[in-house]
């Protein structure tokens, strides 16, 4: 389970940290305050889209970091020409870096996150 989500230079978010409670979390606020960017950040974490527009204007990269309840962190890092993942396990001195994996996120990363599209009857898929 994700316990904290951090957005750094992601769309309109310079640095925003969400501490998530167990169960249902609700995000509310006025229009144009970055709520949809949080959903887009989760999508980027799980799907690795080819979009570089998520990089905040003037920044070198965008970063979405999910901290899990077991102490593992998974970071999706989008740079103008490519994306990579960094996985830091509890007690590790440095993150494991996943790069040059193509469009589909590495299976190791998806397994750690436990977030995937859900297939509905008829074959349609629903994402986060």
Coordinates of C-alpha atoms in Angstrom, one line a residue:
X1 CA 0.0 0.0 0.0
X2 CA 1.2 3.5 -0.8
X3 CA 1.6 5.5 2.4
X4 CA 3.2 8.7 0.9
X5 CA 3.2 10.1 -2.6
X6 CA 5.7 12.9 -3.5
X7 CA 5.5 14.9 -6.7
X8 CA 8.6 17.0 -7.6
X9 CA 8.6 19.3 -10.6
X10 CA 5.5 17.4 -11.8
X11 CA 3.1 19.5 -13.8
X12 CA 2.2 22.5 -11.5
X13 CA 3.6 20.8 -8.4
X14 CA 7.1 22.1 -7.5
X15 CA 7.2 19.8 -4.5
X16 CA 4.0 18.3 -3.0
X17 CA 3.9 15.5 -0.4
X18 CA 0.7 13.5 0.3
X19 CA 0.6 11.4 3.4
X20 CA -2.0 8.8 2.8
X21 CA -4.1 7.1 5.4
X22 CA -5.1 3.4 5.3
X23 CA -8.4 3.0 3.4
X24 CA -10.0 5.6 1.3
X25 CA -8.3 9.0 0.7
X26 CA -10.2 11.9 -0.8
X27 CA -8.6 14.9 -2.6
X28 CA -10.8 18.0 -2.8
X29 CA -10.2 21.6 -3.8
X30 CA -11.0 24.4 -6.2
X31 CA -10.6 23.9 -9.9
X32 CA -7.1 24.2 -11.4
X33 CA -5.2 23.4 -8.2
X34 CA -3.5 20.2 -9.3
X35 CA -5.9 17.4 -8.2
X36 CA -5.9 15.8 -11.7
X37 CA -2.1 15.9 -11.7
X38 CA -2.1 13.5 -8.7
X39 CA -4.1 11.0 -10.8
X40 CA -1.8 11.6 -13.7
X41 CA 1.2 11.0 -11.4
X42 CA -0.2 7.6 -10.4
X43 CA -0.8 6.8 -14.0
X44 CA 2.8 7.7 -14.9
X45 CA 4.1 5.5 -12.1
X46 CA 2.2 2.5 -13.4
X47 CA 2.2 3.0 -17.2
X48 CA 5.3 5.0 -18.1
X49 CA 3.7 7.2 -20.7
X50 CA 5.8 8.8 -23.4
X51 CA 4.9 12.3 -22.4
X52 CA 7.4 14.9 -21.4
X53 CA 4.8 17.6 -20.8
X54 CA 4.6 16.5 -17.1
X55 CA 8.0 18.1 -16.5
X56 CA 7.3 21.4 -14.7
X57 CA 8.4 24.4 -16.8
X58 CA 12.1 25.2 -16.2
X59 CA 12.9 21.9 -14.5
X60 CA 15.2 19.2 -15.8
X61 CA 13.1 16.3 -14.8
X62 CA 9.8 15.3 -13.1
X63 CA 9.7 12.8 -10.3
X64 CA 6.9 10.8 -8.7
X65 CA 7.9 8.9 -5.6
X66 CA 5.7 6.3 -3.9
X67 CA 6.6 5.2 -0.4
X68 CA 5.1 1.8 0.5
X69 CA 4.1 0.4 3.9
X70 CA 7.0 -2.0 3.9
X71 CA 9.6 0.9 3.6
X72 CA 10.3 0.4 -0.1
X73 CA 10.2 3.5 -2.3
X74 CA 9.6 3.5 -6.1
X75 CA 10.4 6.6 -8.1
X76 CA 9.4 7.3 -11.7
X77 CA 11.7 9.9 -13.2
X78 CA 10.8 11.6 -16.4
X79 CA 13.5 13.4 -18.3
X80 CA 12.9 15.1 -21.7
X81 CA 14.1 12.1 -23.7
X82 CA 13.6 9.1 -21.5
X83 CA 12.2 7.8 -18.2
X84 CA 13.6 5.5 -15.6
X85 CA 12.6 3.9 -12.3
X86 CA 14.5 3.9 -9.0
X87 CA 13.6 1.3 -6.4
X88 CA 15.0 1.7 -2.9
X89 CA 14.4 -1.2 -0.6
X90 CA 14.7 -1.0 3.2
X91 CA 18.3 -1.1 4.3
X92 CA 19.7 -0.6 0.8
X93 CA 22.5 2.0 0.5
X94 CA 21.5 3.0 -3.1
X95 CA 18.5 2.5 -5.3
X96 CA 18.2 -0.1 -8.0
X97 CA 17.9 1.8 -11.3
X98 CA 15.8 0.5 -14.2
X99 CA 16.5 2.1 -17.5
X100 CA 16.3 1.2 -21.2
X101 CA 13.3 -1.0 -20.7
X102 CA 11.2 0.3 -23.5
X103 CA 7.6 1.6 -23.1
X104 CA 6.4 -1.1 -20.7
X105 CA 7.5 -0.6 -17.0
X106 CA 9.7 -3.4 -15.7
X107 CA 7.7 -6.3 -14.2
X108 CA 9.7 -6.0 -10.9
X109 CA 8.5 -2.5 -10.5
X110 CA 4.9 -3.4 -11.3
X111 CA 5.0 -6.3 -8.8
X112 CA 6.4 -4.0 -6.1
X113 CA 3.7 -1.4 -6.6
X114 CA 0.8 -3.8 -6.9
X115 CA -1.0 -1.3 -9.2
X116 CA -2.2 -2.6 -12.5
X117 CA -5.0 -2.0 -14.9
X118 CA -8.1 -4.1 -14.1
X119 CA -9.7 -6.0 -17.0
X120 CA -13.5 -5.7 -17.1
X121 CA -16.0 -8.1 -18.8
X122 CA -15.6 -7.6 -22.5
X123 CA -11.9 -7.0 -22.4
X124 CA -12.0 -3.3 -21.6
X125 CA -9.4 -2.2 -19.0
X126 CA -9.7 0.4 -16.3
X127 CA -6.6 2.0 -14.9
X128 CA -5.9 3.9 -11.6

